[in-house]
Amino acid sequence: MKRIAQRTETDWNAALAPLRRKYGRKKHPLEFRNEYQLIVMTVLSARASDAMVNKLAPAFFLRYPSFTRLASATPEELYPLLRVPGFRNKAAWIIDIAKTLAGRKRLPETMDELVTLKGFGRKSANVFMSQTGLPAAGVIVDLHTVRVAPRLGIAEHGPPERIERRLMERIDRKHWHAAGMALTFLGREICRPTKPKCHECPLSGVCAYARSAAPAE
């Protein structure tokens, strides 16, 4: 009787090494200059492209260069400067954050602290922590990772929180920041929603989608 070969469990720490080398040290596409700008831009980037937020940022930060200045604004004063989806809610959120953080000697540094900020969820907190060198408390899961992770086979389809938990189970903590950024850039540049460039992907050898799309021998 012909034996059927059993597929072994993928060692994702080793499998993701080429991707971490390629993308793991890349800076986030948001063009921020300090932690204040990063917090504000992260809130604004929800359901908006990073390019859109980068475009409006110079004029916004020229007028509101600090938490203290932003805390004195009204949402209506911000509307003309925030032409992004959900700008009314986001205006209120960043003013609330500014009032909370203005004058503080220390900004939030933990996941528990960051997710108390208006408009900040785990993804936003992971972005902030990865870009400011804070110890990892999770893995960035944005819309790109939600698509890429199930394609690779490292996580099943599901909400971002479930995908993040699976990534945290399968990737060593020391790689969480680098892996999160790497998966995001993989989705931006190679593993596109349509016509993914599997022939360019450093993970095609372990990718479930690439194996299923390959012609039968």
Tab-separated table of N, CA, C and O in Angstrom, residues 95-201:
chain	number	residue	atom	x	y	z
A	95	ILE	N	-8.778	65.151	20.247
A	95	ILE	CA	-8.861	66.211	21.255
A	95	ILE	C	-8.944	65.590	22.645
A	95	ILE	O	-8.291	66.056	23.590
A	96	ASP	N	-9.728	64.534	22.783
A	96	ASP	CA	-9.823	63.842	24.071
A	96	ASP	C	-8.457	63.291	24.485
A	96	ASP	O	-8.059	63.402	25.655
A	97	ILE	N	-7.732	62.696	23.533
A	97	ILE	CA	-6.391	62.185	23.829
A	97	ILE	C	-5.476	63.323	24.266
A	97	ILE	O	-4.713	63.199	25.232
A	98	ALA	N	-5.552	64.453	23.554
A	98	ALA	CA	-4.699	65.595	23.889
A	98	ALA	C	-4.979	66.095	25.301
A	98	ALA	O	-4.051	66.401	26.062
A	99	LYS	N	-6.248	66.175	25.669
A	99	LYS	CA	-6.593	66.621	27.021
A	99	LYS	C	-6.091	65.633	28.069
A	99	LYS	O	-5.707	66.025	29.177
A	100	THR	N	-6.084	64.352	27.715
A	100	THR	CA	-5.615	63.323	28.642
A	100	THR	C	-4.100	63.377	28.822
A	100	THR	O	-3.591	63.206	29.944
A	101	LEU	N	-3.372	63.637	27.734
A	101	LEU	CA	-1.912	63.506	27.764
A	101	LEU	C	-1.159	64.830	27.889
A	101	LEU	O	0.035	64.819	28.200
A	102	ALA	N	-1.816	65.953	27.646
A	102	ALA	CA	-1.124	67.244	27.722
A	102	ALA	C	-0.530	67.450	29.115
A	102	ALA	O	-1.201	67.265	30.127
A	103	GLY	N	0.722	67.809	29.150
A	103	GLY	CA	1.380	68.086	30.421
A	103	GLY	C	1.937	66.876	31.133
A	103	GLY	O	2.632	67.010	32.143
A	104	ARG	N	1.649	65.692	30.636
A	104	ARG	CA	2.191	64.494	31.274
A	104	ARG	C	3.686	64.372	31.011
A	104	ARG	O	4.162	64.666	29.917
A	105	LYS	N	4.409	63.907	32.001
A	105	LYS	CA	5.837	63.673	31.820
A	105	LYS	C	6.105	62.348	31.116
A	105	LYS	O	7.174	62.156	30.532
A	106	ARG	N	5.130	61.443	31.175
A	106	ARG	CA	5.313	60.125	30.568
A	106	ARG	C	4.086	59.754	29.755
A	106	ARG	O	2.959	59.854	30.234
A	107	LEU	N	4.310	59.349	28.514
A	107	LEU	CA	3.210	58.886	27.680
A	107	LEU	C	2.902	57.426	28.008
A	107	LEU	O	3.723	56.732	28.609
A	108	PRO	N	1.725	56.949	27.632
A	108	PRO	CA	1.414	55.531	27.863
A	108	PRO	C	2.473	54.629	27.223
A	108	PRO	O	2.943	54.897	26.119
A	109	GLU	N	2.812	53.551	27.924
A	109	GLU	CA	3.873	52.667	27.445
A	109	GLU	C	3.459	51.203	27.398
A	109	GLU	O	4.243	50.360	26.954
A	110	THR	N	2.270	50.882	27.866
A	110	THR	CA	1.826	49.491	27.875
A	110	THR	C	0.550	49.354	27.053
A	110	THR	O	-0.157	50.331	26.796
A	111	MET	N	0.251	48.121	26.678
A	111	MET	CA	-0.974	47.859	25.930
A	111	MET	C	-2.193	48.310	26.727
A	111	MET	O	-3.102	48.959	26.187
A	112	ASP	N	-2.226	47.973	28.008
A	112	ASP	CA	-3.383	48.333	28.832
A	112	ASP	C	-3.590	49.844	28.882
A	112	ASP	O	-4.733	50.326	28.880
A	113	GLU	N	-2.497	50.607	28.939
A	113	GLU	CA	-2.612	52.064	28.976
A	113	GLU	C	-3.042	52.615	27.619
A	113	GLU	O	-3.906	53.496	27.534
A	114	LEU	N	-2.445	52.115	26.563
A	114	LEU	CA	-2.689	52.672	25.231
A	114	LEU	C	-4.126	52.446	24.766
A	114	LEU	O	-4.725	53.329	24.142
A	115	VAL	N	-4.697	51.283	25.060
A	115	VAL	CA	-6.048	51.007	24.555
A	115	VAL	C	-7.121	51.776	25.318
A	115	VAL	O	-8.299	51.715	24.943
A	116	THR	N	-6.738	52.514	26.360
A	116	THR	CA	-7.714	53.387	27.019
A	116	THR	C	-7.875	54.707	26.272
A	116	THR	O	-8.821	55.454	26.544
A	117	LEU	N	-6.964	55.011	25.345
A	117	LEU	CA	-7.063	56.246	24.569
A	117	LEU	C	-8.182	56.122	23.544
A	117	LEU	O	-8.355	55.076	22.919
A	118	LYS	N	-8.922	57.196	23.347
A	118	LYS	CA	-10.024	57.186	22.384
A	118	LYS	C	-9.482	56.907	20.976
A	118	LYS	O	-8.500	57.507	20.546
A	119	GLY	N	-10.137	55.985	20.279
A	119	GLY	CA	-9.726	55.662	18.919
A	119	GLY	C	-8.547	54.718	18.824
A	119	GLY	O	-8.081	54.417	17.725
A	120	PHE	N	-8.053	54.238	19.968
A	120	PHE	CA	-6.901	53.335	19.990
A	120	PHE	C	-7.364	51.923	20.315
A	120	PHE	O	-7.927	51.671	21.383
A	121	GLY	N	-7.118	50.995	19.392
A	121	GLY	CA	-7.324	49.580	19.662
A	121	GLY	C	-5.982	48.882	19.717
A	121	GLY	O	-4.924	49.521	19.767
A	122	ARG	N	-5.999	47.572	19.671
A	122	ARG	CA	-4.755	46.814	19.765
A	122	ARG	C	-3.838	47.091	18.573
A	122	ARG	O	-2.619	47.187	18.730
A	123	LYS	N	-4.412	47.212	17.380
A	123	LYS	CA	-3.564	47.481	16.214
A	123	LYS	C	-2.823	48.792	16.376
A	123	LYS	O	-1.609	48.872	16.165
A	124	SER	N	-3.544	49.847	16.773
A	124	SER	CA	-2.918	51.155	16.964
A	124	SER	C	-1.854	51.092	18.053
A	124	SER	O	-0.766	51.662	17.914
A	125	ALA	N	-2.167	50.396	19.140
A	125	ALA	CA	-1.201	50.272	20.232
A	125	ALA	C	0.044	49.519	19.780
A	125	ALA	O	1.174	49.899	20.119
A	126	ASN	N	-0.137	48.459	19.000
A	126	ASN	CA	1.019	47.710	18.498
A	126	ASN	C	1.872	48.554	17.563
A	126	ASN	O	3.103	48.456	17.574
A	127	VAL	N	1.234	49.380	16.736
A	127	VAL	CA	1.987	50.283	15.867
A	127	VAL	C	2.822	51.238	16.716
A	127	VAL	O	4.031	51.419	16.487
A	128	PHE	N	2.189	51.862	17.709
A	128	PHE	CA	2.902	52.819	18.558
A	128	PHE	C	4.070	52.147	19.268
A	128	PHE	O	5.191	52.675	19.292
A	129	MET	N	3.843	50.981	19.830
A	129	MET	CA	4.889	50.302	20.591
A	129	MET	C	6.041	49.858	19.695
A	129	MET	O	7.212	49.953	20.073
A	130	SER	N	5.724	49.406	18.497
A	130	SER	CA	6.789	48.959	17.596
A	130	SER	C	7.627	50.122	17.097
A	130	SER	O	8.847	50.003	16.945
A	131	GLN	N	6.991	51.267	16.852
A	131	GLN	CA	7.708	52.406	16.281
A	131	GLN	C	8.444	53.242	17.320
A	131	GLN	O	9.269	54.083	16.970
A	132	THR	N	8.161	53.017	18.591
A	132	THR	CA	8.839	53.768	19.653
A	132	THR	C	9.788	52.891	20.457
A	132	THR	O	10.364	53.346	21.443
A	133	GLY	N	9.951	51.638	20.037
A	133	GLY	CA	10.914	50.762	20.687
A	133	GLY	C	10.467	50.177	22.007
A	133	GLY	O	11.291	49.665	22.773
A	134	LEU	N	9.169	50.217	22.286
A	134	LEU	CA	8.661	49.625	23.519
A	134	LEU	C	8.588	48.102	23.381
A	134	LEU	O	8.457	47.583	22.272
A	135	PRO	N	8.673	47.373	24.489
A	135	PRO	CA	8.573	45.910	24.415
A	135	PRO	C	7.262	45.475	23.767
A	135	PRO	O	6.209	46.063	24.013
A	136	ALA	N	7.338	44.448	22.953
A	136	ALA	CA	6.154	43.979	22.228
A	136	ALA	C	5.139	43.357	23.174
A	136	ALA	O	5.484	42.571	24.056
A	137	ALA	N	3.876	43.719	22.958
A	137	ALA	CA	2.774	43.107	23.701
A	137	ALA	C	1.809	42.409	22.756
A	137	ALA	O	0.786	41.887	23.184
A	138	GLY	N	2.123	42.424	21.474
A	138	GLY	CA	1.272	41.808	20.470
A	138	GLY	C	1.893	41.973	19.101
A	138	GLY	O	3.044	42.393	18.968
A	139	VAL	N	1.119	41.649	18.077
A	139	VAL	CA	1.570	41.713	16.686
A	139	VAL	C	0.634	42.638	15.917
A	139	VAL	O	-0.591	42.526	16.042
A	140	ILE	N	1.190	43.549	15.134
A	140	ILE	CA	0.368	44.427	14.307
A	140	ILE	C	-0.458	43.579	13.345
A	140	ILE	O	0.087	42.775	12.590
A	141	VAL	N	-1.768	43.769	13.375
A	141	VAL	CA	-2.652	43.103	12.417
A	141	VAL	C	-3.522	44.178	11.782
A	141	VAL	O	-4.484	44.651	12.382
A	142	ASP	N	-3.145	44.586	10.572
A	142	ASP	CA	-3.935	45.568	9.841
A	142	ASP	C	-4.681	44.856	8.719
A	142	ASP	O	-4.704	43.621	8.647
A	143	LEU	N	-5.291	45.620	7.825
A	143	LEU	CA	-6.088	44.996	6.764
A	143	LEU	C	-5.234	44.131	5.852
A	143	LEU	O	-5.722	43.167	5.253
A	144	HIS	N	-3.938	44.460	5.732
A	144	HIS	CA	-3.055	43.640	4.905
A	144	HIS	C	-2.792	42.290	5.572
A	144	HIS	O	-2.843	41.241	4.924
A	145	THR	N	-2.520	42.318	6.870
A	145	THR	CA	-2.245	41.080	7.594
A	145	THR	C	-3.477	40.191	7.666
A	145	THR	O	-3.370	38.962	7.622
A	146	VAL	N	-4.652	40.800	7.769
A	146	VAL	CA	-5.899	40.025	7.779
A	146	VAL	C	-6.028	39.209	6.493
A	146	VAL	O	-6.572	38.102	6.497
A	147	ARG	N	-5.503	39.726	5.402
A	147	ARG	CA	-5.526	39.005	4.123
A	147	ARG	C	-4.357	38.025	4.012
A	147	ARG	O	-4.522	36.876	3.599
A	148	VAL	N	-3.165	38.475	4.396
A	148	VAL	CA	-1.947	37.708	4.164
A	148	VAL	C	-1.845	36.478	5.068
A	148	VAL	O	-1.470	35.388	4.609
A	149	ALA	N	-2.151	36.636	6.351
A	149	ALA	CA	-1.946	35.533	7.298
A	149	ALA	C	-2.733	34.273	6.920
A	149	ALA	O	-2.162	33.173	6.918
A	150	PRO	N	-4.025	34.376	6.580
A	150	PRO	CA	-4.733	33.164	6.151
A	150	PRO	C	-4.199	32.600	4.835
A	150	PRO	O	-4.190	31.376	4.641
A	151	ARG	N	-3.777	33.464	3.929
A	151	ARG	CA	-3.204	32.960	2.679
A	151	ARG	C	-1.962	32.124	2.956
A	151	ARG	O	-1.776	31.054	2.370
A	152	LEU	N	-1.111	32.618	3.835
A	152	LEU	CA	0.099	31.873	4.167
A	152	LEU	C	-0.230	30.548	4.846
A	152	LEU	O	0.460	29.549	4.657
A	153	GLY	N	-1.280	30.569	5.674
A	153	GLY	CA	-1.619	29.400	6.460
A	153	GLY	C	-1.154	29.496	7.897
A	153	GLY	O	-1.298	28.549	8.667
A	154	ILE	N	-0.632	30.651	8.285
A	154	ILE	CA	-0.170	30.834	9.661
A	154	ILE	C	-1.337	31.108	10.603
A	154	ILE	O	-1.238	30.931	11.815
A	155	ALA	N	-2.465	31.553	10.057
A	155	ALA	CA	-3.669	31.805	10.856
A	155	ALA	C	-4.889	31.549	9.985
A	155	ALA	O	-4.808	31.595	8.755
A	156	GLU	N	-6.007	31.292	10.640
A	156	GLU	CA	-7.244	31.062	9.923
A	156	GLU	C	-7.954	32.397	9.688
A	156	GLU	O	-7.695	33.381	10.365
A	157	HIS	N	-8.869	32.413	8.719
A	157	HIS	CA	-9.685	33.604	8.495
A	157	HIS	C	-10.472	33.929	9.767
A	157	HIS	O	-10.954	33.036	10.461
A	158	GLY	N	-10.583	35.211	10.062
A	158	GLY	CA	-11.332	35.617	11.241
A	158	GLY	C	-11.083	37.072	11.550
A	158	GLY	O	-10.388	37.778	10.803
A	159	PRO	N	-11.632	37.570	12.648
A	159	PRO	CA	-11.420	38.967	13.028
A	159	PRO	C	-9.962	39.207	13.407
A	159	PRO	O	-9.231	38.264	13.759
A	160	PRO	N	-9.513	40.462	13.347
A	160	PRO	CA	-8.107	40.770	13.638
A	160	PRO	C	-7.625	40.245	14.986
A	160	PRO	O	-6.486	39.771	15.098
A	161	GLU	N	-8.469	40.317	16.012
A	161	GLU	CA	-8.051	39.871	17.340
A	161	GLU	C	-7.722	38.378	17.345
A	161	GLU	O	-6.757	37.947	17.980
A	162	ARG	N	-8.517	37.585	16.625
A	162	ARG	CA	-8.268	36.145	16.573
A	162	ARG	C	-6.995	35.849	15.779
A	162	ARG	O	-6.205	34.980	16.157
A	163	ILE	N	-6.802	36.572	14.675
A	163	ILE	CA	-5.587	36.382	13.883
A	163	ILE	C	-4.361	36.769	14.701
A	163	ILE	O	-3.340	36.070	14.684
A	164	GLU	N	-4.457	37.866	15.445
A	164	GLU	CA	-3.326	38.272	16.274
A	164	GLU	C	-2.988	37.207	17.310
A	164	GLU	O	-1.811	36.884	17.527
A	165	ARG	N	-3.996	36.645	17.960
A	165	ARG	CA	-3.733	35.597	18.949
A	165	ARG	C	-3.005	34.419	18.325
A	165	ARG	O	-2.076	33.853	18.918
A	166	ARG	N	-3.415	34.045	17.117
A	166	ARG	CA	-2.768	32.921	16.439
A	166	ARG	C	-1.316	33.256	16.100
A	166	ARG	O	-0.422	32.410	16.259
A	167	LEU	N	-1.068	34.468	15.634
A	167	LEU	CA	0.305	34.875	15.332
A	167	LEU	C	1.164	34.864	16.592
A	167	LEU	O	2.331	34.440	16.566
A	168	MET	N	0.598	35.322	17.696
A	168	MET	CA	1.338	35.347	18.957
A	168	MET	C	1.658	33.932	19.440
A	168	MET	O	2.680	33.706	20.094
A	169	GLU	N	0.797	32.980	19.115
A	169	GLU	CA	1.048	31.587	19.483
A	169	GLU	C	2.158	30.968	18.638
A	169	GLU	O	2.927	30.141	19.130
A	170	ARG	N	2.244	31.374	17.386
A	170	ARG	CA	3.140	30.700	16.446
A	170	ARG	C	4.467	31.424	16.219
A	170	ARG	O	5.361	30.867	15.578
A	171	ILE	N	4.577	32.641	16.713
A	171	ILE	CA	5.802	33.424	16.531
A	171	ILE	C	6.367	33.768	17.900
A	171	ILE	O	5.631	34.179	18.800
A	172	ASP	N	7.665	33.618	18.067
A	172	ASP	CA	8.308	33.971	19.333
A	172	ASP	C	8.148	35.461	19.612
A	172	ASP	O	8.226	36.293	18.693
A	173	ARG	N	7.972	35.803	20.883
A	173	ARG	CA	7.756	37.200	21.268
A	173	ARG	C	8.850	38.129	20.742
A	173	ARG	O	8.576	39.263	20.348
A	174	LYS	N	10.082	37.653	20.721
A	174	LYS	CA	11.189	38.514	20.287
A	174	LYS	C	11.045	38.948	18.828
A	174	LYS	O	11.685	39.912	18.396
A	175	HIS	N	10.194	38.249	18.064
A	175	HIS	CA	9.990	38.580	16.651
A	175	HIS	C	8.670	39.311	16.398
A	175	HIS	O	8.369	39.616	15.240
A	176	TRP	N	7.874	39.565	17.426
A	176	TRP	CA	6.532	40.105	17.200
A	176	TRP	C	6.545	41.428	16.440
A	176	TRP	O	5.781	41.610	15.490
A	177	HIS	N	7.380	42.372	16.868
A	177	HIS	CA	7.408	43.669	16.183
A	177	HIS	C	7.833	43.510	14.725
A	177	HIS	O	7.179	44.025	13.808
A	178	ALA	N	8.945	42.818	14.511
A	178	ALA	CA	9.475	42.676	13.154
A	178	ALA	C	8.519	41.890	12.263
A	178	ALA	O	8.314	42.240	11.093
A	179	ALA	N	7.920	40.838	12.811
A	179	ALA	CA	6.995	40.026	12.014
A	179	ALA	C	5.756	40.825	11.639
A	179	ALA	O	5.254	40.722	10.511
A	180	GLY	N	5.254	41.633	12.566
A	180	GLY	CA	4.079	42.439	12.266
A	180	GLY	C	4.325	43.406	11.124
A	180	GLY	O	3.515	43.518	10.191
A	181	MET	N	5.455	44.114	11.168
A	181	MET	CA	5.784	45.043	10.092
A	181	MET	C	6.035	44.295	8.791
A	181	MET	O	5.623	44.732	7.707
A	182	ALA	N	6.706	43.148	8.875
A	182	ALA	CA	7.035	42.387	7.671
A	182	ALA	C	5.781	41.887	6.965
A	182	ALA	O	5.669	41.962	5.734
A	183	LEU	N	4.814	41.373	7.716
A	183	LEU	CA	3.580	40.883	7.106
A	183	LEU	C	2.786	42.027	6.482
A	183	LEU	O	2.168	41.866	5.424
A	184	THR	N	2.816	43.188	7.131
A	184	THR	CA	2.134	44.354	6.575
A	184	THR	C	2.730	44.754	5.228
A	184	THR	O	2.007	44.976	4.248
A	185	PHE	N	4.056	44.837	5.160
A	185	PHE	CA	4.700	45.232	3.905
A	185	PHE	C	4.569	44.151	2.837
A	185	PHE	O	4.483	44.466	1.644
A	186	LEU	N	4.541	42.889	3.253
A	186	LEU	CA	4.308	41.822	2.281
A	186	LEU	C	2.957	42.033	1.599
A	186	LEU	O	2.836	41.903	0.376
A	187	GLY	N	1.947	42.383	2.387
A	187	GLY	CA	0.627	42.624	1.824
A	187	GLY	C	0.557	43.870	0.967
A	187	GLY	O	-0.186	43.920	-0.021
A	188	ARG	N	1.315	44.885	1.335
A	188	ARG	CA	1.321	46.127	0.564
A	188	ARG	C	1.990	45.956	-0.796
A	188	ARG	O	1.533	46.519	-1.796
A	189	GLU	N	3.081	45.203	-0.826
A	189	GLU	CA	3.934	45.195	-2.012
A	189	GLU	C	3.823	43.939	-2.873
A	189	GLU	O	4.006	44.016	-4.089
A	190	ILE	N	3.552	42.793	-2.265
A	190	ILE	CA	3.608	41.536	-3.014
A	190	ILE	C	2.290	40.772	-2.960
A	190	ILE	O	1.730	40.409	-3.994
A	191	CYS	N	1.781	40.540	-1.768
A	191	CYS	CA	0.572	39.721	-1.607
A	191	CYS	C	-0.665	40.608	-1.707
A	191	CYS	O	-1.413	40.797	-0.750
A	192	ARG	N	-0.874	41.134	-2.908
A	192	ARG	CA	-1.948	42.081	-3.152
A	192	ARG	C	-3.317	41.385	-3.153
A	192	ARG	O	-3.401	40.164	-3.323
A	193	PRO	N	-4.404	42.156	-2.966
A	193	PRO	CA	-5.735	41.531	-2.929
A	193	PRO	C	-6.055	40.733	-4.188
A	193	PRO	O	-6.643	39.655	-4.113
A	194	THR	N	-5.687	41.281	-5.346
A	194	THR	CA	-5.864	40.558	-6.605
A	194	THR	C	-4.503	40.400	-7.273
A	194	THR	O	-3.628	41.254	-7.138
A	195	LYS	N	-4.318	39.309	-7.949
A	195	LYS	CA	-3.076	38.997	-8.654
A	195	LYS	C	-1.845	39.135	-7.758
A	195	LYS	O	-0.932	39.919	-8.039
A	196	PRO	N	-1.802	38.383	-6.657
A	196	PRO	CA	-0.602	38.424	-5.811
A	196	PRO	C	0.623	37.966	-6.598
A	196	PRO	O	0.533	37.085	-7.458
A	197	LYS	N	1.764	38.565	-6.298
A	197	LYS	CA	3.000	38.288	-7.031
A	197	LYS	C	3.751	37.132	-6.372
A	197	LYS	O	4.833	37.302	-5.811
A	198	CYS	N	3.165	35.948	-6.456
A	198	CYS	CA	3.738	34.788	-5.765
A	198	CYS	C	5.163	34.494	-6.225
A	198	CYS	O	5.990	34.016	-5.436
A	199	HIS	N	5.468	34.788	-7.488
A	199	HIS	CA	6.807	34.508	-8.009
A	199	HIS	C	7.867	35.404	-7.370
A	199	HIS	O	9.058	35.093	-7.436
A	200	GLU	N	7.440	36.511	-6.734
A	200	GLU	CA	8.383	37.408	-6.070
A	200	GLU	C	8.443	37.185	-4.562
A	200	GLU	O	9.273	37.778	-3.882
A	201	CYS	N	7.575	36.344	-4.044
A	201	CYS	CA	7.409	36.230	-2.598
A	201	CYS	C	8.465	35.322	-1.975
A	201	CYS	O	8.639	34.176	-2.410
